[in-house]
């Protein structure tokens, strides 16, 4: 007679879609009990912050990759849909699990759900453990001298870096014990995560390889090909000198600890072969911004909805739907802005420098609310992340932590001329302007009729005139932003 199987441990996957350096999975393996890995598609708990269209595309492929990797270890991924608390309770009952483990998420809605769930499961006699798998330093561990949260990046990062030792990442398990009969699972194909517009998905597919193996490859390529030139090169959108790790990080296909360890090993390898620590330090500082954004969201959970600086609550934003649509479609008449918005639509990603330019254009030139930009990014970015997106938009609008001052209005022509001097970025994403000479490429409305004709551009027909005139829009922004400052000072 064979012995009854041990009660399993449920591993609840969320934003940690990987096998390596996954502490919750590691704990389940250590227990020596059968493992039930589950992913629950919970569109209820996040409310308006359920994943947007591009993130859902990513999620589909990332889950397919995770499911394949778990299947190879003989332990199928169980898919369930609905309220996570309800679905998890049901799975505990069905499997007789006596323990549930997960890695922590930091969105306010996730924290509220997970705390309640932990208390309920424990009250029912189920052991629950959660782990840090997503951050170098969890938000409550970093405090100012007076014990409060940081609102300025540089001292925050100094405090995090002092004595930081993330340790070595854990390898992926080589074997998982499974239940003899796995619980029922949904079929991924039935979840409808893929966009109904196939032309959109095509651009995403050409740009990315979601999943743990894709993430590892991106990191390796970046370290070998780009990190040494990162400090000078990271501001130039036509050059592939940033890591493109953001969607992999958001979905937890790679951990910051893995990145930290690989980058430092790379940077300390013999100089010449690898390029030294300058590029590595500058790159790791950007991971620091990710940490800072999560710190802000944890301590100021209203970040995606309300300005951190309360003076901005009364700000007189415009509501011009035509302007918003022109911005979304990349038809503002400012080539660098339009190139960025089209890159976003085509690939689900946009270069950081250009995110700042298009963001400034929306909130300053068009005076449209930062929340409208945040919402569009949420739907179209494959790396849409509540902390980074909200903090990025508040920074741009001047109402966030360590924010850009209100009088900084990026000039889209100068930004284009400085960061895309040869026009490679604009020519790629705004091909109707490709034949214009460099001197007018970033301001086609200044080109004379002969130049326009020679380049095959009919303004107002092939490409729009600017939706607003820069000088007037800048002055309107300065007046409006100064008014709230004066009203409240
Ligand atoms: C308005 C606005 C909205 C943004 N929305 C998001 C978002 O939803 N999701 C997101 O991941 N990033 C967001 N960012 C930050 C940044 O633009 C992206 O993280 C970066 O462009 C991703 O490209 P990369 O992986 O090649 O970055 P790299 O330059 O290679 O940087 C490495 C990693 O550091 C982190 N990082 C880099 N810059 C920042 C930053 N400014 N803030 C926070 N983390 C950073 C990212 O995780 C990134 O993958 C936003 C920035 C702005 C200005």
Coordinates of C-alpha atoms and ligand atoms in Angstrom, one line a residue:
X1 CA 0.0 0.0 0.0
X2 CA 1.5 3.4 -1.0
X3 CA 1.6 6.2 1.6
X4 CA -0.8 9.1 1.3
X5 CA 0.9 12.1 -0.5
X6 CA 2.1 14.8 1.8
X7 CA -0.1 18.0 1.8
X8 CA 1.4 20.3 -0.8
X9 CA 2.7 23.8 -0.6
X10 CA 1.0 26.3 -2.9
X11 CA 3.3 28.8 -4.6
X12 CA 1.3 31.8 -5.7
X13 CA 3.1 33.4 -8.6
X14 CA 2.4 37.1 -9.2
X15 CA 5.0 39.6 -10.5
X16 CA 7.8 37.0 -10.1
X17 CA 7.4 34.9 -13.2
X18 CA 10.7 33.1 -13.0
X19 CA 12.2 29.9 -11.5
X20 CA 15.7 31.2 -10.6
X21 CA 16.2 33.5 -7.5
X22 CA 12.6 33.0 -6.5
X23 CA 12.6 32.8 -2.7
X24 CA 8.9 31.6 -2.4
X25 CA 9.6 28.8 -4.8
X26 CA 12.8 28.0 -3.1
X27 CA 11.1 27.7 0.3
X28 CA 8.5 25.3 -1.2
X29 CA 11.2 23.2 -2.6
X30 CA 13.1 23.1 0.7
X31 CA 10.0 21.9 2.5
X32 CA 10.3 18.6 0.6
X33 CA 6.5 18.6 0.0
X34 CA 4.7 18.5 -3.4
X35 CA 4.4 22.0 -5.0
X36 CA 1.3 23.5 -6.5
X37 CA 2.3 26.5 -8.6
X38 CA -0.6 28.8 -9.4
X39 CA -1.2 32.1 -11.2
X40 CA -4.5 33.8 -10.6
X41 CA -5.7 36.4 -13.1
X42 CA -7.4 38.8 -10.7
X43 CA -8.9 41.8 -12.5
X44 CA -11.1 42.6 -9.5
X45 CA -8.6 43.7 -6.8
X46 CA -6.6 46.2 -8.8
X47 CA -9.7 48.2 -9.9
X48 CA -8.5 50.7 -12.6
X49 CA -5.0 49.3 -12.3
X50 CA -5.6 45.9 -13.8
X51 CA -3.0 45.3 -16.5
X52 CA -3.5 47.3 -19.7
X53 CA -3.5 46.0 -23.2
X54 CA 0.3 45.8 -23.8
X55 CA 0.9 44.3 -20.3
X56 CA -1.7 41.6 -21.0
X57 CA 0.1 40.6 -24.2
X58 CA 3.3 40.3 -22.2
X59 CA 1.6 38.4 -19.5
X60 CA 0.2 35.8 -21.9
X61 CA 3.7 35.0 -23.3
X62 CA 5.4 35.2 -20.0
X63 CA 2.9 32.7 -18.5
X64 CA 3.4 30.5 -21.5
X65 CA 7.1 30.5 -20.8
X66 CA 6.7 29.9 -17.1
X67 CA 4.3 27.1 -17.7
X68 CA 6.7 25.5 -20.1
X69 CA 9.6 25.7 -17.7
X70 CA 7.5 24.3 -14.8
X71 CA 6.1 21.6 -17.1
X72 CA 9.7 20.5 -17.9
X73 CA 10.2 20.0 -14.2
X74 CA 7.1 17.8 -14.1
X75 CA 5.0 20.3 -12.1
X76 CA 2.3 22.0 -14.2
X77 CA 1.3 25.7 -13.6
X78 CA -2.3 25.9 -12.5
X79 CA -4.2 28.9 -13.9
X80 CA -7.2 30.3 -12.2
X81 CA -9.3 33.4 -12.8
X82 CA -11.3 35.6 -10.4
X83 CA -10.8 37.3 -7.1
X84 CA -7.4 36.1 -5.9
X85 CA -8.6 35.6 -2.3
X86 CA -11.5 33.5 -3.3
X87 CA -9.5 31.5 -5.8
X88 CA -6.7 30.8 -3.4
X89 CA -9.1 29.6 -0.6
X90 CA -10.7 27.3 -3.1
X91 CA -7.3 25.9 -4.1
X92 CA -6.3 25.3 -0.5
X93 CA -9.5 23.4 0.1
X94 CA -9.2 21.3 -3.1
X95 CA -5.6 20.3 -2.5
X96 CA -5.5 20.1 1.3
X97 CA -2.5 22.4 1.3
X98 CA -1.2 23.3 4.7
X99 CA 1.1 26.1 3.5
X100 CA 1.0 29.0 1.0
X101 CA 4.0 31.1 -0.1
X102 CA 4.3 34.1 -2.3
X103 CA 6.7 37.0 -3.1
X104 CA 5.6 40.4 -2.0
X105 CA 4.0 43.1 -4.3
X106 CA 4.0 46.7 -3.3
X107 CA 0.9 48.2 -5.0
X108 CA -1.5 49.5 -2.3
X109 CA -4.3 47.2 -3.5
X110 CA -2.0 44.2 -3.4
X111 CA -0.8 45.0 0.1
X112 CA -4.4 45.3 1.4
X113 CA -5.4 42.1 -0.3
X114 CA -2.4 40.1 0.8
X115 CA -2.5 41.3 4.4
X116 CA -6.2 40.2 4.7
X117 CA -5.5 36.9 3.0
X118 CA -2.6 36.1 5.2
X119 CA -4.6 36.8 8.3
X120 CA -7.6 34.7 7.1
X121 CA -5.4 31.7 6.0
X122 CA -3.5 31.7 9.2
X123 CA -6.8 31.8 11.2
X124 CA -7.7 28.6 9.2
X125 CA -4.5 26.9 10.3
X126 CA -2.7 27.4 6.9
X127 CA 0.9 28.5 7.2
X128 CA 1.7 31.6 5.1
X129 CA 5.1 33.0 4.3
X130 CA 6.0 35.9 2.0
X131 CA 9.3 37.1 0.7
X132 CA 11.1 39.9 -1.0
X133 CA 11.9 39.0 -4.6
X134 CA 11.5 42.4 -6.4
X135 CA 13.5 45.0 -4.6
X136 CA 17.0 45.6 -3.3
X137 CA 15.6 47.3 -0.2
X138 CA 12.0 47.1 0.9
X139 CA 10.4 50.4 1.4
X140 CA 10.0 50.3 5.2
X141 CA 13.7 49.5 5.7
X142 CA 14.9 52.8 4.4
X143 CA 14.3 55.8 6.7
X144 CA 15.5 59.4 6.9
X145 CA 17.4 60.6 10.0
X146 CA 14.0 61.5 11.6
X147 CA 12.5 58.1 10.8
X148 CA 10.3 59.2 7.8
X149 CA 10.3 58.3 4.2
X150 CA 12.6 59.9 1.7
X151 CA 11.3 62.4 -0.9
X152 CA 14.6 63.2 -2.6
X153 CA 16.4 60.6 -4.7
X154 CA 20.1 61.3 -4.0
X155 CA 20.0 60.8 -0.2
X156 CA 17.7 57.9 -0.6
X157 CA 20.1 56.1 -2.9
X158 CA 23.0 56.9 -0.7
X159 CA 21.2 55.4 2.2
X160 CA 20.2 52.3 0.2
X161 CA 23.7 51.8 -1.2
X162 CA 25.5 52.1 2.2
X163 CA 26.2 48.6 3.3
X164 CA 23.9 47.1 0.6
X165 CA 24.7 43.5 0.1
X166 CA 21.9 41.8 -1.9
X167 CA 23.7 38.5 -1.7
X168 CA 24.1 35.9 -4.4
X169 CA 21.0 34.9 -6.5
X170 CA 19.7 31.4 -6.0
X171 CA 19.8 29.0 -9.0
X172 CA 16.5 27.6 -10.4
X173 CA 15.4 24.3 -8.8
X174 CA 16.3 21.2 -10.9
X175 CA 13.4 19.1 -9.7
X176 CA 10.0 19.8 -8.3
X177 CA 7.7 17.3 -6.5
X178 CA 4.2 17.5 -7.9
X179 CA 0.8 16.1 -6.8
X180 CA 0.0 12.8 -8.5
X181 CA -3.1 14.4 -9.9
X182 CA -2.8 18.1 -10.5
X183 CA -5.8 20.4 -9.7
X184 CA -7.9 21.7 -12.6
X185 CA -6.5 24.6 -14.6
X186 CA -7.9 27.1 -17.0
X187 CA -6.4 27.2 -20.5
X188 CA -4.2 30.3 -21.1
X189 CA -5.7 30.7 -24.6
X190 CA -9.1 31.1 -23.1
X191 CA -8.1 34.1 -21.0
X192 CA -8.2 36.5 -24.0
X193 CA -5.0 38.3 -23.0
X194 CA -3.9 38.8 -26.6
X195 CA -5.0 41.9 -28.4
X196 CA -7.8 41.6 -30.9
X197 CA -5.9 43.9 -33.3
X198 CA -3.3 41.5 -34.8
X199 CA -1.3 44.4 -36.4
X200 CA -0.6 45.7 -32.9
X201 CA 0.6 42.4 -31.5
X202 CA 2.9 42.0 -34.5
X203 CA 5.0 45.0 -33.5
X204 CA 5.3 43.7 -29.9
X205 CA 6.2 40.3 -31.1
X206 CA 9.1 41.6 -33.2
X207 CA 10.5 43.6 -30.3
X208 CA 10.4 41.3 -27.4
X209 CA 10.9 37.8 -26.0
X210 CA 8.9 37.6 -22.8
X211 CA 10.0 35.1 -20.2
X212 CA 12.9 34.2 -18.0
X213 CA 15.2 33.1 -20.8
X214 CA 14.5 36.3 -22.8
X215 CA 15.3 38.4 -19.7
X216 CA 18.6 36.6 -19.1
X217 CA 19.6 37.1 -22.8
X218 CA 18.7 40.8 -22.6
X219 CA 20.9 41.3 -19.6
X220 CA 23.8 39.4 -21.1
X221 CA 23.6 41.3 -24.4
X222 CA 23.4 44.6 -22.6
X223 CA 26.4 43.9 -20.4
X224 CA 28.5 42.7 -23.3
X225 CA 27.4 45.3 -25.9
X226 CA 26.3 48.4 -24.2
X227 CA 26.9 49.0 -20.5
X228 CA 30.4 50.5 -21.0
X229 CA 28.9 53.3 -23.1
X230 CA 25.7 53.6 -21.0
X231 CA 26.7 56.8 -19.1
X232 CA 27.1 59.0 -22.3
X233 CA 24.8 56.9 -24.5
X234 CA 21.7 56.4 -22.4
X235 CA 20.2 59.8 -23.5
X236 CA 20.2 59.1 -27.2
X237 CA 17.1 57.3 -28.3
X238 CA 18.4 56.1 -31.7
X239 CA 21.1 54.1 -29.9
X240 CA 20.4 50.8 -28.3
X241 CA 22.4 51.6 -25.2
X242 CA 19.9 51.1 -22.5
X243 CA 19.1 47.6 -21.1
X244 CA 15.4 47.3 -22.2
X245 CA 15.0 45.2 -19.0
X246 CA 12.0 47.2 -17.7
X247 CA 9.2 44.8 -18.8
X248 CA 11.2 41.8 -17.7
X249 CA 11.7 43.5 -14.3
X250 CA 8.1 44.5 -14.0
X251 CA 6.9 40.9 -14.6
X252 CA 9.6 39.5 -12.3
X253 CA 11.3 37.4 -15.0
X254 CA 14.6 38.6 -13.6
X255 CA 15.3 39.9 -10.1
X256 CA 17.2 43.1 -9.2
X257 CA 19.6 40.9 -7.2
X258 CA 20.4 38.8 -10.4
X259 CA 21.0 42.1 -12.3
X260 CA 23.1 43.5 -9.5
X261 CA 25.3 40.4 -9.2
X262 CA 25.8 40.0 -13.0
X263 CA 26.6 43.7 -13.5
X264 CA 29.1 43.9 -10.7
X265 CA 30.8 40.7 -11.8
X266 CA 31.0 42.2 -15.3
X267 CA 32.3 45.5 -14.1
X268 CA 35.0 44.1 -11.9
X269 CA 36.3 41.8 -14.6
X270 CA 39.8 42.8 -16.0
X271 CA 39.5 46.3 -17.6
X272 CA 39.6 46.5 -21.4
X273 CA 37.8 43.2 -21.8
X274 CA 34.7 44.5 -20.0
X275 CA 34.8 48.3 -19.7
X276 CA 35.1 48.8 -15.9
X277 CA 32.7 50.0 -13.2
X278 CA 31.6 53.5 -14.6
X279 CA 28.9 52.2 -16.8
X280 CA 27.9 49.6 -14.3
X281 CA 27.5 52.2 -11.5
X282 CA 25.5 54.5 -13.7
X283 CA 23.2 51.7 -14.7
X284 CA 22.7 50.4 -11.2
X285 CA 21.8 54.0 -10.2
X286 CA 18.8 53.7 -12.5
X287 CA 17.8 50.6 -10.7
X288 CA 18.0 52.9 -7.7
X289 CA 15.3 55.1 -9.3
X290 CA 13.1 52.0 -9.5
X291 CA 13.6 51.4 -5.8
X292 CA 12.8 55.1 -5.1
X293 CA 9.6 54.9 -7.0
X294 CA 8.5 51.9 -5.1
X295 CA 9.5 53.6 -1.8
X296 CA 7.3 56.6 -2.8
X297 CA 4.3 54.4 -3.7
X298 CA 4.5 52.5 -0.5
X299 CA 4.7 55.6 1.7
X300 CA 2.3 57.7 -0.4
X301 CA -0.2 55.1 -1.7
X302 CA -2.3 57.8 -3.4
X303 CA 0.6 58.5 -5.8
X304 CA -1.3 57.3 -9.0
X305 CA -4.4 59.3 -8.2
X306 CA -3.4 62.5 -6.5
X307 CA -0.4 64.9 -6.7
X308 CA 2.2 64.5 -4.0
X309 CA 2.3 68.3 -3.7
X310 CA -1.2 69.2 -2.6
X311 CA -0.9 72.7 -4.2
X312 CA -1.5 70.9 -7.5
X313 CA -5.0 69.6 -6.5
X314 CA -6.5 72.9 -7.7
X315 CA -4.5 73.1 -11.0
X316 CA -6.5 74.4 -14.0
X317 CA -5.8 71.5 -16.4
X318 CA -7.2 71.8 -19.9
X319 CA -9.5 69.1 -21.4
X320 CA -9.0 69.4 -25.1
X321 CA -9.9 65.9 -26.4
X322 CA -8.4 66.7 -29.9
X323 CA -5.1 67.6 -28.4
X324 CA -5.0 64.4 -26.4
X325 CA -5.9 62.3 -29.5
X326 CA -3.1 64.0 -31.5
X327 CA -0.6 63.3 -28.7
X328 CA -1.7 59.6 -28.4
X329 CA -1.4 59.0 -32.2
X330 CA 1.9 60.8 -32.7
X331 CA 0.4 63.7 -34.7
X332 CA 1.3 66.8 -32.8
X333 CA 3.5 68.2 -35.5
X334 CA 6.6 68.1 -33.3
X335 CA 8.7 65.2 -34.8
X336 CA 10.5 64.1 -31.6
X337 CA 7.2 63.9 -29.7
X338 CA 5.5 62.1 -32.5
X339 CA 8.4 59.7 -33.0
X340 CA 8.2 58.7 -29.3
X341 CA 4.5 58.2 -29.3
X342 CA 4.7 56.0 -32.4
X343 CA 7.6 54.0 -30.9
X344 CA 5.3 53.4 -27.9
X345 CA 2.4 52.3 -30.1
X346 CA 4.6 50.0 -32.3
X347 CA 6.8 48.4 -29.6
X348 CA 5.1 48.9 -26.2
X349 CA 8.2 50.8 -25.0
X350 CA 9.7 54.2 -25.3
X351 CA 13.1 55.5 -24.6
X352 CA 13.4 57.3 -21.2
X353 CA 14.6 60.6 -22.6
X354 CA 11.7 60.7 -25.0
X355 CA 9.2 59.7 -22.2
X356 CA 10.4 62.9 -20.5
X357 CA 9.9 64.9 -23.7
X358 CA 6.5 63.6 -24.6
X359 CA 5.4 63.9 -20.9
X360 CA 6.5 67.5 -20.7
X361 CA 4.8 68.3 -24.0
X362 CA 1.5 66.8 -22.7
X363 CA 1.4 68.6 -19.3
X364 CA 3.2 71.8 -20.2
X365 CA 2.5 72.6 -23.9
X366 CA -1.0 71.1 -24.0
X367 CA -1.8 71.6 -20.3
X368 CA -3.5 68.2 -20.2
X369 CA -3.5 66.4 -16.8
X370 CA -0.6 64.1 -16.0
X371 CA -3.2 61.4 -15.1
X372 CA -4.3 61.3 -18.8
X373 CA -0.7 60.6 -19.8
X374 CA -0.3 58.1 -17.1
X375 CA -3.5 56.3 -18.3
X376 CA -2.3 56.1 -21.9
X377 CA 1.1 54.8 -20.8
X378 CA -0.6 52.3 -18.6
X379 CA -2.5 50.8 -21.5
X380 CA 0.3 50.9 -24.1
X381 CA 3.6 50.2 -22.2
X382 CA 4.8 46.6 -21.8
X383 CA 6.6 47.8 -18.7
X384 CA 3.6 49.6 -17.2
X385 CA 4.4 49.7 -13.5
X386 CA 2.2 51.5 -11.0
X387 CA 5.2 52.9 -9.0
X388 CA 7.5 53.9 -11.9
X389 CA 4.7 55.3 -14.1
X390 CA 3.0 57.4 -11.4
X391 CA 6.3 58.7 -10.0
X392 CA 7.5 59.5 -13.6
X393 CA 4.4 61.4 -14.4
X394 CA 4.3 63.4 -11.2
X395 CA 8.0 64.2 -11.7
X396 CA 7.3 65.5 -15.2
X397 CA 4.3 67.5 -14.0
X398 CA 6.3 69.1 -11.2
X399 CA 4.0 67.9 -8.5
X400 CA 5.9 64.8 -7.4
X401 CA 8.9 64.0 -5.3
X402 CA 12.2 65.5 -6.3
X403 CA 10.3 66.9 -9.3
X404 CA 11.3 68.9 -12.3
X405 CA 10.7 72.6 -11.4
X406 CA 7.5 74.1 -12.9
X407 CA 9.4 76.5 -15.1
X408 CA 11.3 73.7 -16.9
X409 CA 9.5 73.3 -20.1
X410 CA 11.3 71.1 -22.5
X411 CA 11.6 72.7 -25.9
X412 CA 10.8 69.8 -28.3
X413 CA 12.8 71.2 -31.1
X414 CA 16.0 71.7 -29.1
X415 CA 15.5 68.3 -27.4
X416 CA 15.3 66.7 -30.9
X417 CA 18.3 68.6 -32.2
X418 CA 20.4 67.7 -29.1
X419 CA 19.5 64.1 -28.6
X420 CA 18.7 63.1 -32.2
X421 CA 21.0 65.4 -34.0
X422 CA 21.4 63.1 -37.1
X423 CA 17.6 62.4 -37.1
X424 CA 17.9 58.7 -37.1
X425 CA 15.2 58.3 -34.4
X426 CA 12.7 60.6 -36.1
X427 CA 13.3 59.2 -39.5
X428 CA 12.7 55.7 -38.2
X429 CA 9.4 56.5 -36.5
X430 CA 8.1 59.3 -38.6
X431 CA 9.0 58.0 -42.1
X432 CA 7.0 60.7 -43.9
X433 CA 9.7 63.2 -42.8
X434 CA 12.7 60.9 -43.7
X435 CA 13.8 62.9 -46.7
X436 CA 13.9 66.2 -45.0
X437 CA 17.5 67.6 -44.3
X438 CA 18.7 67.5 -40.7
X439 CA 18.5 71.3 -40.3
X440 CA 14.7 71.4 -40.6
X441 CA 13.9 67.8 -39.5
X442 CA 12.9 68.8 -36.0
X443 CA 10.9 71.8 -37.1
X444 CA 9.5 71.0 -40.6
X445 CA 7.2 74.1 -40.5
X446 CA 10.3 76.3 -40.9
X447 CA 11.4 74.5 -44.2
X448 CA 10.9 76.5 -47.4
X449 CA 8.5 75.2 -50.1
X450 CA 11.3 73.9 -52.3
X451 CA 12.9 71.9 -49.5
X452 CA 9.5 70.5 -48.5
X453 CA 8.6 69.6 -52.1
X454 CA 12.0 67.9 -52.7
X455 CA 11.4 65.8 -49.5
X456 CA 7.9 64.9 -50.6
X457 CA 6.3 66.5 -47.6
X458 CA 3.0 68.5 -47.8
X459 CA 2.5 70.0 -44.4
X460 CA -1.1 69.7 -43.2
X461 CA -1.5 66.8 -45.5
X462 CA 1.3 64.2 -45.1
X463 CA 2.4 65.6 -41.7
X464 CA 0.5 68.0 -39.4
X465 CA 1.4 71.6 -38.6
X466 CA 2.2 72.0 -34.8
X467 CA -1.0 71.7 -32.7
X468 CA 0.3 74.5 -30.6
X469 CA 3.0 77.1 -31.2
X470 CA 6.0 76.5 -28.8
X471 CA 6.5 80.1 -27.5
X472 CA 2.9 80.8 -26.8
X473 CA 2.4 77.3 -25.2
X474 CA 5.4 77.8 -23.1
X475 CA 4.2 81.2 -21.8
X476 CA 0.7 79.8 -21.1
X477 CA 2.3 76.9 -19.1
X478 CA 4.5 79.3 -17.1
X479 CA 1.6 81.6 -16.3
X480 CA -0.7 78.7 -15.3
X481 CA 2.0 77.0 -13.2
X482 CA 3.1 80.3 -11.6
X483 CA -0.6 81.1 -10.7
X484 CA -0.9 78.0 -8.5
X485 CA 2.4 78.7 -6.9
X486 CA 1.4 82.3 -6.1
X487 CA -2.1 81.4 -5.0
X488 CA -0.8 79.0 -2.4
X489 CA 2.5 80.5 -1.3
Ligands
LIG1 C1 6.5 59.7 -17.6 C2 7.3 58.5 -17.4 C3 6.7 57.3 -17.2 C4 7.4 56.1 -16.9 N1 6.7 54.9 -16.7 C5 7.4 53.8 -16.4 C6 6.7 52.6 -16.3 O1 5.5 52.5 -16.3 N2 7.5 51.4 -16.0 C7 8.8 51.5 -15.9 O2 9.5 50.4 -15.7 N3 9.5 52.6 -16.1 C8 8.8 53.8 -16.3 N4 9.5 55.0 -16.5 C9 11.0 55.0 -16.2 C10 11.9 54.7 -17.4 O3 11.6 55.5 -18.5 C11 12.0 53.3 -17.8 O4 12.2 52.4 -16.7 C12 13.1 53.0 -18.8 O5 13.0 53.8 -20.0 C13 13.1 51.6 -19.2 O6 14.1 51.3 -20.2 P1 15.4 50.4 -19.9 O7 15.0 49.1 -19.2 O8 16.2 50.3 -21.1 O9 16.1 51.3 -18.8 P2 17.6 51.3 -18.3 O10 18.2 52.7 -18.6 O11 18.4 50.2 -18.8 O12 17.5 51.2 -16.7 C14 17.5 50.0 -16.0 C15 16.3 49.8 -15.2 O13 16.2 50.8 -14.2 C16 14.8 51.2 -14.0 N5 14.7 52.6 -14.3 C17 15.4 53.3 -15.2 N6 15.0 54.6 -15.2 C18 14.0 54.7 -14.3 C19 13.2 55.8 -13.9 N7 13.3 57.1 -14.3 N8 12.3 55.6 -12.9 C20 12.1 54.3 -12.4 N9 12.9 53.3 -12.8 C21 13.8 53.5 -13.7 C22 14.0 50.4 -14.9 O14 13.5 49.2 -14.2 C23 15.0 50.0 -16.0 O15 14.6 48.7 -16.6 C24 8.8 56.1 -16.8 C25 9.5 57.4 -17.0 C26 8.7 58.5 -17.3 C27 9.5 59.8 -17.5

